[in-house]
Each structure stands twice: as structure tokens, then as C-alpha cells.
């Protein structure tokens, strides 16, 4: 494959370099913000060597090349459209994320904002989740004495990410909101200060209350919480940006951080924090009621609909809800359901690979199925299943069946972000997760063969 030649052909089929506002790439796709998508030759792009599919979503036109290939194509593509290799800046001087958001509706922008905040934090939560899984095995099979130094230290390592979660979110959210990331971290630090009672792992401890000019301030920390710090840092960003407009440059470094931290700190402990805690608890309570009362039916519905939600881009906002579940419930029961929907697309793509006579489709469907089993579903969804429609419906059926099973058996995860085979590392019940995995995959495979599809000649 000649990556330079593909990049040059791609620019032409996108309507020329001036039609590309911004360019970036993720693990499998080119992500482009386009001036006029009507000028794109989508069919021509899908016929290019190495292209596994193309679609428009979340304000971006995305072209699937697959892991490794996308990096090599982007190396030649970026200079052709004037994008920076270092910071993925746009031709018009704004970030790729901002350029993409301009093309979205308000709800999609909100989902994308949450995604931008939580995606950088996922590695920390995944590491903590894997450690929790390891500790669970140690305790269940008596590999290590729970009172031993090794177990105690590993327990410290596993809980650290959740205890300082407000600091991590504060830093990431402040950067996303256009504020100073370190001030955001300070606000997160205030909300988990040692003077506040740490609720992490506590059940019936009562915090003391301070009398602040007639207001009762409950001295309870926000370790492990999400919504309180998100709301507080959003206010902080508004305060900081407002102050920078009016404070003279000569004293900006001294005055702006000083006032921002004091004002936002009071707002956090007196108003936004308690409101955010109630809101976060309310969300998890509603989900718990649905989960406990609807049971497998909820898994059936969520597992069947998740892939459709992915098409809208709204699934990016689920990370915040999942983090709240981890803090309040002690496990994430949504992620195993999402995993069933994802691996079902692998099963559907596998059926296409098994039955099709088209060599190009075989070349796409095989790697796409493997990618879906590893938790990356775009090649399977957009390159195979959605393209032929009925395999997408079959994947929804498989996802629904698998989702119903993992809810029925109360499968939970210790983290967020990992699905497919990698989720075995953070799941609390690997056996039933594996059975659900097989149900979703085989169900989608059989449904795809039964429904069939019409291939283009």
C-alpha cells in the first residue's frame, strides 16, 4: 500500500485541501472537520485501498483505516491539508476539538465535552480497576493474607485513583473549559481536603458541621464523586476568564488565581458541592431502581440500543455516570452491558466474513471482527454491519441477549473504558462475563446468517 498516494487521492475526494477545516486521528480513524460535506465523494473514498469505511458523526467526517495504517496515512495527509503533526491544530488557528464542536448541536457538544474530560482519566481508573480485580482474586482464593503488607499496599494503590478523582477531573475539566488546569486541580484538592471527612468506604460515620455566618457547612469530602467537581470547575472557569478580562496584566498573575480559588472554594463547599452530591446520588438511585426492578429486561433494552446510541455520539457522556456508579455502588454494571453490544458487532462481522464471497469485504470483516472483540467497534459498525444494515440489526439482537444475561447474573466491572476481551481484567465475575460474551457473539452470528444481507455487485 502506497500511503502517500492514498493520502493524495483522499484529499481530492474530500473536495480539496480548502474543504478540510481540521484534521486529527485516533487509534483507527482519520477524524476530519469538513467545510462542505456535500463536496465529498464518499463512495470514492470507500473504494480507496486500505479504507474500511467512512461516516459522518459528532461534527466530524471519519475514515476508518485501522490500527497502524491510520498513522502512516496521516503522516502524508496532514501536510497536504495544512494540519500540524504536533498539536493537530487547524488551518484556522483553533483546536481540532473546538472545530468539531462548532459543527455539532448543543446536546452533541455536551456529550463531546464530557468525553474530552474523561478520556484522559480512563487509564488511571482502568489501572485501579485491574488492581481491585487482582485484590478480589487474592482475597477469594486466599493467595495473600489480607493483613499482610503486600495486600494493604496494593489496596492503597487500587483506591488512590478514586480518592483523588476530583483532582484528576478538576485538572482535565479546567483545561476543557479553557481555564488553568492547575487551578482546577486545586479546587478538586479543596473538595477532598483532609479536614473533610473522607466518605470513601465509610457507611455510618457522621461529619461535623461548621457554622459559616449562619450557614451550616457539612464537613464531608467529595472523594470518588464526579458531578460536584464538574459543576464547580465549570463555575471556576467562568470566574477565571471573567477576571482575566478586567484585571490589569501587571497584577493578573497575583490577583486572578487568588480571587478565583477563594470565590470558587466557598461556592464549592457552600452551594455547588452539596447540590452536585444530591444530583449524583439521584442519578445512581434512579439507575439502581431500574437495574433492580427491570433486571434482565433493562439489560435487554440497553444492550440492544447501545449501538444506536453510539451512532449519535451521546455514549461519550456515559463515562461520568459510570464513574458515579463506581463511587456510590462499588461497581459499574453498565460497562458489561456496553461490552455485550460491542462484541456482538464482532459476531455479526464474523458471520459476514464466513458467508461473503467478496474478497474485499472478507479483508475488512476479519480485522473488523477482531477489533470489536478487543473493544474497538468502529471498523465493524461502520465498515461492515451498518453498511449492509441487517448485520447491524443482528448485532443489536446479540447485544440485547448478552446484556440481559450479564444483568441477570449481576456482572459488574471495577472501572470504565475497557470492553470486549480486555474487560476480563477489570470484571468482578469473569465466568458469567465470558458466558455473556459467547451469548452476544453467537447470537449476533446466527442472527446475521438468518437475516442475511444484500451485497453490492
Tab-separated table of C-alpha atoms in Angstrom:
chain	number	residue	atom	x	y	z
A	1	UNK	CA	0.000	0.000	0.000
A	2	UNK	CA	1.360	3.402	-1.020
A	3	UNK	CA	0.333	5.644	1.898
A	4	UNK	CA	1.354	8.883	0.163
A	5	UNK	CA	-0.697	8.031	-2.913
A	6	UNK	CA	-3.733	7.154	-0.793
A	7	UNK	CA	-3.383	10.463	1.096
A	8	UNK	CA	-3.219	12.436	-2.158
A	9	UNK	CA	-6.277	10.660	-3.588
A	10	UNK	CA	-8.093	11.220	-0.302
A	11	UNK	CA	-7.568	14.987	-0.422
A	12	UNK	CA	-9.046	15.117	-3.924
A	13	UNK	CA	-12.094	13.024	-2.976
A	14	UNK	CA	-12.671	15.207	0.100
A	15	UNK	CA	-13.175	18.216	-2.176
A	16	UNK	CA	-9.654	19.618	-1.942
A	17	UNK	CA	-7.488	20.901	0.907
A	18	UNK	CA	-9.618	24.027	1.387
A	19	UNK	CA	-12.617	21.864	2.245
A	20	UNK	CA	-10.748	20.349	5.222
A	21	UNK	CA	-11.067	22.694	8.203
A	22	UNK	CA	-9.254	20.439	10.661
A	23	UNK	CA	-7.604	17.024	10.729
A	24	UNK	CA	-6.699	14.616	13.527
A	25	UNK	CA	-6.635	10.874	14.065
A	26	UNK	CA	-7.358	8.334	16.779
A	27	UNK	CA	-6.309	4.686	17.005
A	28	UNK	CA	-8.232	3.581	13.919
A	29	UNK	CA	-9.688	6.634	12.114
A	30	UNK	CA	-8.911	9.909	10.455
A	31	UNK	CA	-11.179	12.496	12.095
A	32	UNK	CA	-11.853	15.469	9.839
A	33	UNK	CA	-13.888	18.630	10.222
A	34	UNK	CA	-15.209	19.482	6.752
A	35	UNK	CA	-16.470	22.817	5.405
A	36	UNK	CA	-18.993	21.301	2.971
A	37	UNK	CA	-19.690	17.564	3.273
A	38	UNK	CA	-21.757	17.648	0.061
A	39	UNK	CA	-18.462	18.035	-1.822
A	40	UNK	CA	-17.171	14.685	-0.533
A	41	UNK	CA	-17.055	11.668	-2.838
A	42	UNK	CA	-17.942	9.159	-0.088
A	43	UNK	CA	-18.227	6.159	-2.421
A	44	UNK	CA	-14.887	7.005	-3.986
A	45	UNK	CA	-13.247	7.242	-0.553
A	46	UNK	CA	-14.606	3.842	0.480
A	47	UNK	CA	-13.058	2.330	-2.667
A	48	UNK	CA	-9.560	3.578	-1.788
A	49	UNK	CA	-7.013	0.963	-0.781
A	50	UNK	CA	-6.927	0.444	2.975
A	51	UNK	CA	-10.229	2.248	3.685
A	52	UNK	CA	-12.578	0.098	5.772
A	53	UNK	CA	-15.453	2.575	5.879
A	54	UNK	CA	-16.385	6.252	6.123
A	55	UNK	CA	-19.133	8.036	8.025
A	56	UNK	CA	-20.141	11.380	9.464
A	57	UNK	CA	-20.663	11.650	13.232
A	58	UNK	CA	-20.239	14.151	16.070
A	59	UNK	CA	-19.376	17.033	13.740
A	60	UNK	CA	-16.619	15.056	12.018
A	61	UNK	CA	-16.216	13.054	8.831
A	62	UNK	CA	-14.372	9.924	9.907
A	63	UNK	CA	-12.460	7.489	7.688
A	64	UNK	CA	-11.555	4.074	9.073
A	65	UNK	CA	-8.113	2.737	8.159
A	66	UNK	CA	-7.371	0.539	11.157
A	67	UNK	CA	-4.623	0.470	13.758
A	68	UNK	CA	-1.179	1.390	12.430
A	69	UNK	CA	-2.331	2.229	8.908
A	70	UNK	CA	-4.099	5.397	10.028
A	71	UNK	CA	-0.855	6.796	11.487
A	72	UNK	CA	1.041	6.212	8.244
A	73	UNK	CA	-1.681	7.781	6.098
A	74	UNK	CA	-1.960	10.766	8.447
A	75	UNK	CA	1.786	11.446	8.193
A	76	UNK	CA	1.309	12.207	4.483
A	77	UNK	CA	-2.215	13.592	4.734
A	78	UNK	CA	-1.563	16.252	7.409
A	79	UNK	CA	0.948	18.329	5.365
A	80	UNK	CA	-1.338	18.193	2.313
A	81	UNK	CA	-4.186	19.905	4.180
A	82	UNK	CA	-2.020	22.146	6.375
A	83	UNK	CA	-2.628	20.363	9.683
A	84	UNK	CA	0.084	20.302	12.357
A	85	UNK	CA	1.630	16.944	13.205
A	86	UNK	CA	2.437	18.090	16.750
A	87	UNK	CA	-0.753	19.619	18.084
A	88	UNK	CA	-3.301	18.737	15.403
A	89	UNK	CA	-4.214	22.414	15.093
A	90	UNK	CA	-6.470	23.581	12.320
A	91	UNK	CA	-5.859	25.793	9.337
A	92	UNK	CA	-7.924	28.478	11.061
A	93	UNK	CA	-5.922	28.546	14.289
A	94	UNK	CA	-8.302	26.689	16.620
A	95	UNK	CA	-8.061	23.239	18.159
A	96	UNK	CA	-9.497	20.252	16.351
A	97	UNK	CA	-11.894	19.678	19.264
A	98	UNK	CA	-13.227	23.236	19.037
A	99	UNK	CA	-13.579	22.996	15.277
A	100	UNK	CA	-15.560	19.761	15.622
A	101	UNK	CA	-17.808	21.234	18.302
A	102	UNK	CA	-18.772	24.127	16.041
A	103	UNK	CA	-20.384	21.586	13.712
A	104	UNK	CA	-22.406	19.874	16.472
A	105	UNK	CA	-25.784	20.539	18.024
A	106	UNK	CA	-25.788	21.584	21.715
A	107	UNK	CA	-26.531	18.085	23.018
A	108	UNK	CA	-23.730	16.553	20.950
A	109	UNK	CA	-21.350	19.307	22.135
A	110	UNK	CA	-22.227	18.468	25.739
A	111	UNK	CA	-21.504	14.772	25.153
A	112	UNK	CA	-18.221	15.579	23.418
A	113	UNK	CA	-17.172	17.866	26.294
A	114	UNK	CA	-17.701	15.078	28.835
A	115	UNK	CA	-15.779	12.705	26.614
A	116	UNK	CA	-12.836	15.130	26.357
A	117	UNK	CA	-12.769	15.416	30.149
A	118	UNK	CA	-12.931	11.710	30.987
A	119	UNK	CA	-10.976	10.004	28.204
A	120	UNK	CA	-7.575	11.242	29.549
A	121	UNK	CA	-8.517	9.937	33.020
A	122	UNK	CA	-9.543	6.448	31.871
A	123	UNK	CA	-6.017	4.897	32.132
A	124	UNK	CA	-5.878	5.785	35.838
A	125	UNK	CA	-9.306	4.273	36.513
A	126	UNK	CA	-8.510	1.187	34.418
A	127	UNK	CA	-5.309	0.614	36.417
A	128	UNK	CA	-7.244	0.970	39.671
A	129	UNK	CA	-9.949	-1.388	38.417
A	130	UNK	CA	-7.418	-4.057	37.449
A	131	UNK	CA	-5.807	-3.786	40.877
A	132	UNK	CA	-9.218	-4.188	42.513
A	133	UNK	CA	-9.785	-7.315	40.444
A	134	UNK	CA	-6.401	-8.709	41.488
A	135	UNK	CA	-7.162	-7.976	45.158
A	136	UNK	CA	-10.533	-9.697	44.787
A	137	UNK	CA	-8.829	-12.852	43.487
A	138	UNK	CA	-6.234	-12.723	46.266
A	139	UNK	CA	-8.959	-12.485	48.892
A	140	UNK	CA	-11.305	-15.069	47.357
A	141	UNK	CA	-8.668	-17.756	46.893
A	142	UNK	CA	-6.605	-16.855	49.981
A	143	UNK	CA	-3.473	-16.188	47.944
A	144	UNK	CA	-2.350	-13.497	50.383
A	145	UNK	CA	-3.237	-12.673	53.978
A	146	UNK	CA	-5.472	-9.519	53.914
A	147	UNK	CA	-3.488	-8.228	56.887
A	148	UNK	CA	-0.145	-8.579	55.103
A	149	UNK	CA	1.889	-5.583	53.985
A	150	UNK	CA	1.565	-6.610	50.326
A	151	UNK	CA	-2.239	-6.686	50.433
A	152	UNK	CA	-2.500	-3.430	52.402
A	153	UNK	CA	-0.216	-1.577	49.983
A	154	UNK	CA	-1.986	-2.936	46.889
A	155	UNK	CA	-5.276	-1.867	48.461
A	156	UNK	CA	-3.844	1.653	48.829
A	157	UNK	CA	-2.749	1.634	45.184
A	158	UNK	CA	-6.178	0.484	43.955
A	159	UNK	CA	-8.201	3.091	45.865
A	160	UNK	CA	-5.900	6.075	45.230
A	161	UNK	CA	-7.355	6.960	41.808
A	162	UNK	CA	-10.878	7.132	43.215
A	163	UNK	CA	-9.859	9.076	46.319
A	164	UNK	CA	-8.140	11.788	44.229
A	165	UNK	CA	-10.677	11.564	41.394
A	166	UNK	CA	-11.876	15.167	41.997
A	167	UNK	CA	-8.290	16.396	41.470
A	168	UNK	CA	-7.959	14.437	38.224
A	169	UNK	CA	-11.339	15.647	36.997
A	170	UNK	CA	-10.607	19.185	38.168
A	171	UNK	CA	-7.425	19.356	36.104
A	172	UNK	CA	-8.970	17.778	32.996
A	173	UNK	CA	-12.229	19.756	33.199
A	174	UNK	CA	-10.454	23.085	33.683
A	175	UNK	CA	-8.415	22.502	30.523
A	176	UNK	CA	-11.544	21.543	28.584
A	177	UNK	CA	-13.392	24.641	29.842
A	178	UNK	CA	-10.497	26.881	28.820
A	179	UNK	CA	-9.208	27.583	32.349
A	180	UNK	CA	-5.926	26.890	34.156
A	181	UNK	CA	-5.680	23.133	34.752
A	182	UNK	CA	-3.712	23.540	37.970
A	183	UNK	CA	-6.343	25.831	39.471
A	184	UNK	CA	-8.884	23.137	38.605
A	185	UNK	CA	-6.699	20.617	40.443
A	186	UNK	CA	-6.564	22.938	43.469
A	187	UNK	CA	-10.370	23.144	43.542
A	188	UNK	CA	-10.508	19.339	43.377
A	189	UNK	CA	-7.979	19.253	46.232
A	190	UNK	CA	-10.141	21.564	48.352
A	191	UNK	CA	-13.068	19.180	47.891
A	192	UNK	CA	-11.065	16.217	49.266
A	193	UNK	CA	-9.053	18.128	51.889
A	194	UNK	CA	-8.021	16.048	54.948
A	195	UNK	CA	-10.101	18.399	57.149
A	196	UNK	CA	-13.193	16.957	55.463
A	197	UNK	CA	-14.431	13.520	56.465
A	198	UNK	CA	-13.476	11.002	53.789
A	199	UNK	CA	-16.680	9.115	52.823
A	200	UNK	CA	-14.745	6.566	50.742
A	201	UNK	CA	-15.509	3.193	52.302
A	202	UNK	CA	-17.380	4.710	55.279
A	203	UNK	CA	-21.017	3.840	55.978
A	204	UNK	CA	-22.373	5.329	59.208
A	205	UNK	CA	-19.784	7.986	60.159
A	206	UNK	CA	-21.283	11.421	60.878
A	207	UNK	CA	-19.341	14.508	59.716
A	208	UNK	CA	-19.140	17.612	61.878
A	209	UNK	CA	-20.824	20.866	60.811
A	210	UNK	CA	-19.297	24.365	60.731
A	211	UNK	CA	-21.350	27.486	61.344
A	212	UNK	CA	-20.373	29.848	58.497
A	213	UNK	CA	-22.252	33.129	59.101
A	214	UNK	CA	-25.451	31.216	59.771
A	215	UNK	CA	-24.895	28.612	57.057
A	216	UNK	CA	-24.250	25.050	58.186
A	217	UNK	CA	-21.309	23.602	56.250
A	218	UNK	CA	-21.174	19.811	56.462
A	219	UNK	CA	-17.504	18.774	56.685
A	220	UNK	CA	-17.892	15.849	54.306
A	221	UNK	CA	-15.424	15.278	51.486
A	222	UNK	CA	-16.100	14.523	47.822
A	223	UNK	CA	-13.697	11.632	47.328
A	224	UNK	CA	-14.848	9.468	44.413
A	225	UNK	CA	-17.532	11.918	43.263
A	226	UNK	CA	-17.887	13.335	39.758
A	227	UNK	CA	-20.761	15.769	39.322
A	228	UNK	CA	-19.871	18.132	42.237
A	229	UNK	CA	-16.366	18.830	40.925
A	230	UNK	CA	-17.553	19.098	37.296
A	231	UNK	CA	-20.083	21.786	38.208
A	232	UNK	CA	-17.653	23.606	40.495
A	233	UNK	CA	-14.827	23.718	37.951
A	234	UNK	CA	-17.243	24.971	35.307
A	235	UNK	CA	-18.039	27.909	37.615
A	236	UNK	CA	-14.316	28.347	38.327
A	237	UNK	CA	-13.569	28.601	34.601
A	238	UNK	CA	-16.188	31.315	34.188
A	239	UNK	CA	-14.768	33.246	37.153
A	240	UNK	CA	-11.165	32.957	35.975
A	241	UNK	CA	-11.926	34.000	32.389
A	242	UNK	CA	-14.057	36.894	33.631
A	243	UNK	CA	-11.306	38.149	35.928
A	244	UNK	CA	-8.666	37.975	33.203
A	245	UNK	CA	-10.726	40.411	31.141
A	246	UNK	CA	-10.769	43.088	33.841
A	247	UNK	CA	-7.614	42.564	35.919
A	248	UNK	CA	-4.582	44.534	34.602
A	249	UNK	CA	-1.812	42.378	33.138
A	250	UNK	CA	0.705	43.685	35.663
A	251	UNK	CA	-1.123	42.061	38.603
A	252	UNK	CA	-3.009	39.308	36.782
A	253	UNK	CA	-0.689	36.529	37.982
A	254	UNK	CA	-1.285	37.510	41.618
A	255	UNK	CA	-4.905	38.650	41.693
A	256	UNK	CA	-6.717	36.277	39.312
A	257	UNK	CA	-5.683	32.925	40.895
A	258	UNK	CA	-6.141	34.390	44.398
A	259	UNK	CA	-9.721	35.547	43.856
A	260	UNK	CA	-10.613	32.533	41.718
A	261	UNK	CA	-9.592	29.994	44.357
A	262	UNK	CA	-11.213	31.859	47.263
A	263	UNK	CA	-14.515	32.519	45.498
A	264	UNK	CA	-14.788	29.064	43.925
A	265	UNK	CA	-13.751	27.345	47.161
A	266	UNK	CA	-16.631	28.957	49.050
A	267	UNK	CA	-19.036	28.178	46.206
A	268	UNK	CA	-17.863	24.549	46.192
A	269	UNK	CA	-18.392	23.899	49.905
A	270	UNK	CA	-21.480	26.064	50.438
A	271	UNK	CA	-23.569	25.612	47.281
A	272	UNK	CA	-22.389	23.588	44.279
A	273	UNK	CA	-20.834	20.680	46.164
A	274	UNK	CA	-23.939	19.746	48.190
A	275	UNK	CA	-26.202	20.246	45.147
A	276	UNK	CA	-23.908	18.147	42.977
A	277	UNK	CA	-23.807	15.392	45.593
A	278	UNK	CA	-27.613	15.240	45.665
A	279	UNK	CA	-27.748	15.223	41.869
A	280	UNK	CA	-25.132	12.472	41.575
A	281	UNK	CA	-26.834	10.350	44.229
A	282	UNK	CA	-30.165	10.904	42.478
A	283	UNK	CA	-28.836	9.633	39.154
A	284	UNK	CA	-27.332	6.497	40.660
A	285	UNK	CA	-30.504	5.878	42.727
A	286	UNK	CA	-32.700	6.041	39.615
A	287	UNK	CA	-30.365	3.700	37.753
A	288	UNK	CA	-30.320	1.311	40.725
A	289	UNK	CA	-34.122	1.237	40.802
A	290	UNK	CA	-34.283	0.493	37.076
A	291	UNK	CA	-31.492	-2.085	37.370
A	292	UNK	CA	-33.080	-3.887	40.354
A	293	UNK	CA	-36.697	-3.769	39.204
A	294	UNK	CA	-36.407	-4.241	35.440
A	295	UNK	CA	-33.429	-6.595	35.797
A	296	UNK	CA	-32.655	-8.563	32.618
A	297	UNK	CA	-35.215	-6.514	30.682
A	298	UNK	CA	-33.097	-3.414	31.327
A	299	UNK	CA	-30.035	-5.302	30.059
A	300	UNK	CA	-32.021	-6.444	27.021
A	301	UNK	CA	-33.061	-2.877	26.161
A	302	UNK	CA	-29.723	-1.196	26.953
A	303	UNK	CA	-27.713	-3.894	25.205
A	304	UNK	CA	-29.906	-3.710	22.122
A	305	UNK	CA	-29.975	0.082	21.875
A	306	UNK	CA	-26.397	0.910	22.804
A	307	UNK	CA	-25.002	0.671	19.268
A	308	UNK	CA	-27.699	3.024	18.007
A	309	UNK	CA	-26.709	5.471	20.746
A	310	UNK	CA	-23.082	5.153	19.602
A	311	UNK	CA	-24.115	6.420	16.168
A	312	UNK	CA	-25.286	9.695	17.742
A	313	UNK	CA	-22.084	10.174	19.773
A	314	UNK	CA	-24.078	10.581	23.005
A	315	UNK	CA	-22.396	7.496	24.517
A	316	UNK	CA	-19.390	9.710	25.297
A	317	UNK	CA	-21.358	11.200	28.193
A	318	UNK	CA	-21.769	7.807	29.909
A	319	UNK	CA	-18.281	7.914	31.451
A	320	UNK	CA	-19.475	10.448	34.033
A	321	UNK	CA	-22.407	8.228	35.045
A	322	UNK	CA	-20.184	5.147	35.227
A	323	UNK	CA	-17.697	6.963	37.471
A	324	UNK	CA	-20.568	7.921	39.804
A	325	UNK	CA	-21.661	4.271	39.939
A	326	UNK	CA	-18.157	3.166	40.893
A	327	UNK	CA	-18.123	5.655	43.738
A	328	UNK	CA	-21.663	5.117	45.041
A	329	UNK	CA	-22.412	1.476	44.226
A	330	UNK	CA	-18.964	-0.104	44.331
A	331	UNK	CA	-19.150	-1.425	40.795
A	332	UNK	CA	-20.041	-0.456	37.245
A	333	UNK	CA	-22.929	-2.568	35.942
A	334	UNK	CA	-23.336	-0.505	32.763
A	335	UNK	CA	-19.947	-1.328	31.227
A	336	UNK	CA	-20.586	-5.095	30.908
A	337	UNK	CA	-23.813	-4.272	29.037
A	338	UNK	CA	-21.932	-1.952	26.668
A	339	UNK	CA	-19.356	-4.718	26.214
A	340	UNK	CA	-22.074	-7.158	25.090
A	341	UNK	CA	-23.244	-4.672	22.448
A	342	UNK	CA	-19.659	-4.221	21.233
A	343	UNK	CA	-18.679	-7.887	20.960
A	344	UNK	CA	-21.982	-8.603	19.206
A	345	UNK	CA	-20.726	-6.462	16.338
A	346	UNK	CA	-17.696	-8.733	16.215
A	347	UNK	CA	-20.018	-11.737	15.925
A	348	UNK	CA	-22.019	-10.086	13.132
A	349	UNK	CA	-18.863	-9.130	11.224
A	350	UNK	CA	-17.585	-12.680	11.689
A	351	UNK	CA	-20.773	-14.017	10.060
A	352	UNK	CA	-20.233	-11.659	7.119
A	353	UNK	CA	-16.665	-12.931	6.810
A	354	UNK	CA	-17.920	-16.524	6.913
A	355	UNK	CA	-20.611	-16.138	4.244
A	356	UNK	CA	-19.467	-13.442	1.794
A	357	UNK	CA	-17.712	-14.304	-1.467
A	358	UNK	CA	-16.398	-10.738	-1.923
A	359	UNK	CA	-12.645	-10.686	-1.233
A	360	UNK	CA	-12.556	-7.002	-0.267
A	361	UNK	CA	-15.374	-7.479	2.236
A	362	UNK	CA	-13.559	-10.501	3.672
A	363	UNK	CA	-10.437	-8.351	4.023
A	364	UNK	CA	-12.423	-5.782	6.009
A	365	UNK	CA	-14.725	-8.071	8.023
A	366	UNK	CA	-11.995	-10.263	9.541
A	367	UNK	CA	-9.882	-7.488	11.104
A	368	UNK	CA	-13.089	-5.593	11.998
A	369	UNK	CA	-14.408	-8.584	13.972
A	370	UNK	CA	-11.108	-8.973	15.842
A	371	UNK	CA	-11.062	-5.245	16.574
A	372	UNK	CA	-14.596	-5.429	18.021
A	373	UNK	CA	-13.612	-8.330	20.286
A	374	UNK	CA	-10.775	-6.111	21.547
A	375	UNK	CA	-13.200	-3.263	22.295
A	376	UNK	CA	-12.795	-1.077	19.176
A	377	UNK	CA	-16.047	-1.309	17.227
A	378	UNK	CA	-15.871	1.412	14.567
A	379	UNK	CA	-14.453	-0.835	11.804
A	380	UNK	CA	-17.182	-3.441	12.403
A	381	UNK	CA	-20.037	-0.960	12.830
A	382	UNK	CA	-19.277	1.452	10.027
A	383	UNK	CA	-17.157	-0.697	7.743
A	384	UNK	CA	-19.381	-3.778	7.666
A	385	UNK	CA	-22.562	-4.019	9.748
A	386	UNK	CA	-24.147	-0.612	9.253
A	387	UNK	CA	-23.132	-0.627	5.600
A	388	UNK	CA	-25.323	-3.711	4.987
A	389	UNK	CA	-27.927	-2.770	7.645
A	390	UNK	CA	-29.182	-6.245	8.547
A	391	UNK	CA	-25.919	-7.301	10.259
A	392	UNK	CA	-26.297	-4.136	12.377
A	393	UNK	CA	-29.782	-5.304	13.421
A	394	UNK	CA	-28.362	-8.761	14.119
A	395	UNK	CA	-25.655	-7.203	16.318
A	396	UNK	CA	-28.383	-5.366	18.254
A	397	UNK	CA	-30.102	-8.721	18.838
A	398	UNK	CA	-26.875	-10.298	20.083
A	399	UNK	CA	-26.137	-7.295	22.289
A	400	UNK	CA	-29.619	-7.467	23.793
A	401	UNK	CA	-29.266	-11.182	24.621
A	402	UNK	CA	-25.821	-10.729	26.145
A	403	UNK	CA	-26.950	-7.608	28.020
A	404	UNK	CA	-29.893	-9.479	29.545
A	405	UNK	CA	-27.592	-12.270	30.727
A	406	UNK	CA	-24.948	-10.073	32.406
A	407	UNK	CA	-27.675	-8.155	34.236
A	408	UNK	CA	-29.386	-11.407	35.266
A	409	UNK	CA	-26.092	-12.658	36.741
A	410	UNK	CA	-25.194	-9.248	38.286
A	411	UNK	CA	-21.898	-8.879	36.431
A	412	UNK	CA	-20.053	-5.693	37.397
A	413	UNK	CA	-16.786	-4.048	36.386
A	414	UNK	CA	-14.209	-2.292	38.568
A	415	UNK	CA	-13.521	0.505	36.074
A	416	UNK	CA	-14.598	2.264	32.899
A	417	UNK	CA	-13.400	2.276	29.310
A	418	UNK	CA	-12.449	-1.350	28.645
A	419	UNK	CA	-14.841	-3.642	26.774
A	420	UNK	CA	-14.513	-6.912	24.877
A	421	UNK	CA	-11.660	-9.241	25.809
A	422	UNK	CA	-9.709	-6.551	27.769
A	423	UNK	CA	-12.666	-6.203	30.155
A	424	UNK	CA	-11.839	-9.610	31.637
A	425	UNK	CA	-9.067	-7.748	33.502
A	426	UNK	CA	-11.493	-5.482	35.393
A	427	UNK	CA	-14.688	-7.537	35.639
A	428	UNK	CA	-15.803	-8.924	39.014
A	429	UNK	CA	-17.313	-12.150	37.634
A	430	UNK	CA	-15.155	-13.383	34.726
A	431	UNK	CA	-17.106	-16.645	34.295
A	432	UNK	CA	-20.518	-15.088	33.734
A	433	UNK	CA	-18.978	-12.261	31.746
A	434	UNK	CA	-17.420	-14.894	29.469
A	435	UNK	CA	-20.760	-16.664	29.079
A	436	UNK	CA	-22.417	-13.370	28.220
A	437	UNK	CA	-19.610	-12.693	25.742
A	438	UNK	CA	-20.372	-16.000	23.979
A	439	UNK	CA	-24.140	-15.408	24.042
A	440	UNK	CA	-23.757	-11.965	22.442
A	441	UNK	CA	-21.240	-13.165	19.845
A	442	UNK	CA	-23.020	-16.376	18.834
A	443	UNK	CA	-26.431	-14.701	18.962
A	444	UNK	CA	-25.278	-11.964	16.576
A	445	UNK	CA	-23.529	-14.517	14.335
A	446	UNK	CA	-26.644	-16.688	13.961
A	447	UNK	CA	-28.971	-13.681	13.583
A	448	UNK	CA	-26.764	-12.299	10.795
A	449	UNK	CA	-26.880	-15.603	8.888
A	450	UNK	CA	-30.663	-15.826	9.346
A	451	UNK	CA	-31.379	-12.216	8.341
A	452	UNK	CA	-28.854	-12.197	5.501
A	453	UNK	CA	-27.861	-9.039	3.622
A	454	UNK	CA	-27.673	-7.736	0.099
A	455	UNK	CA	-24.168	-7.118	-1.201
A	456	UNK	CA	-23.356	-4.562	-3.843
A	457	UNK	CA	-22.237	-6.095	-7.127
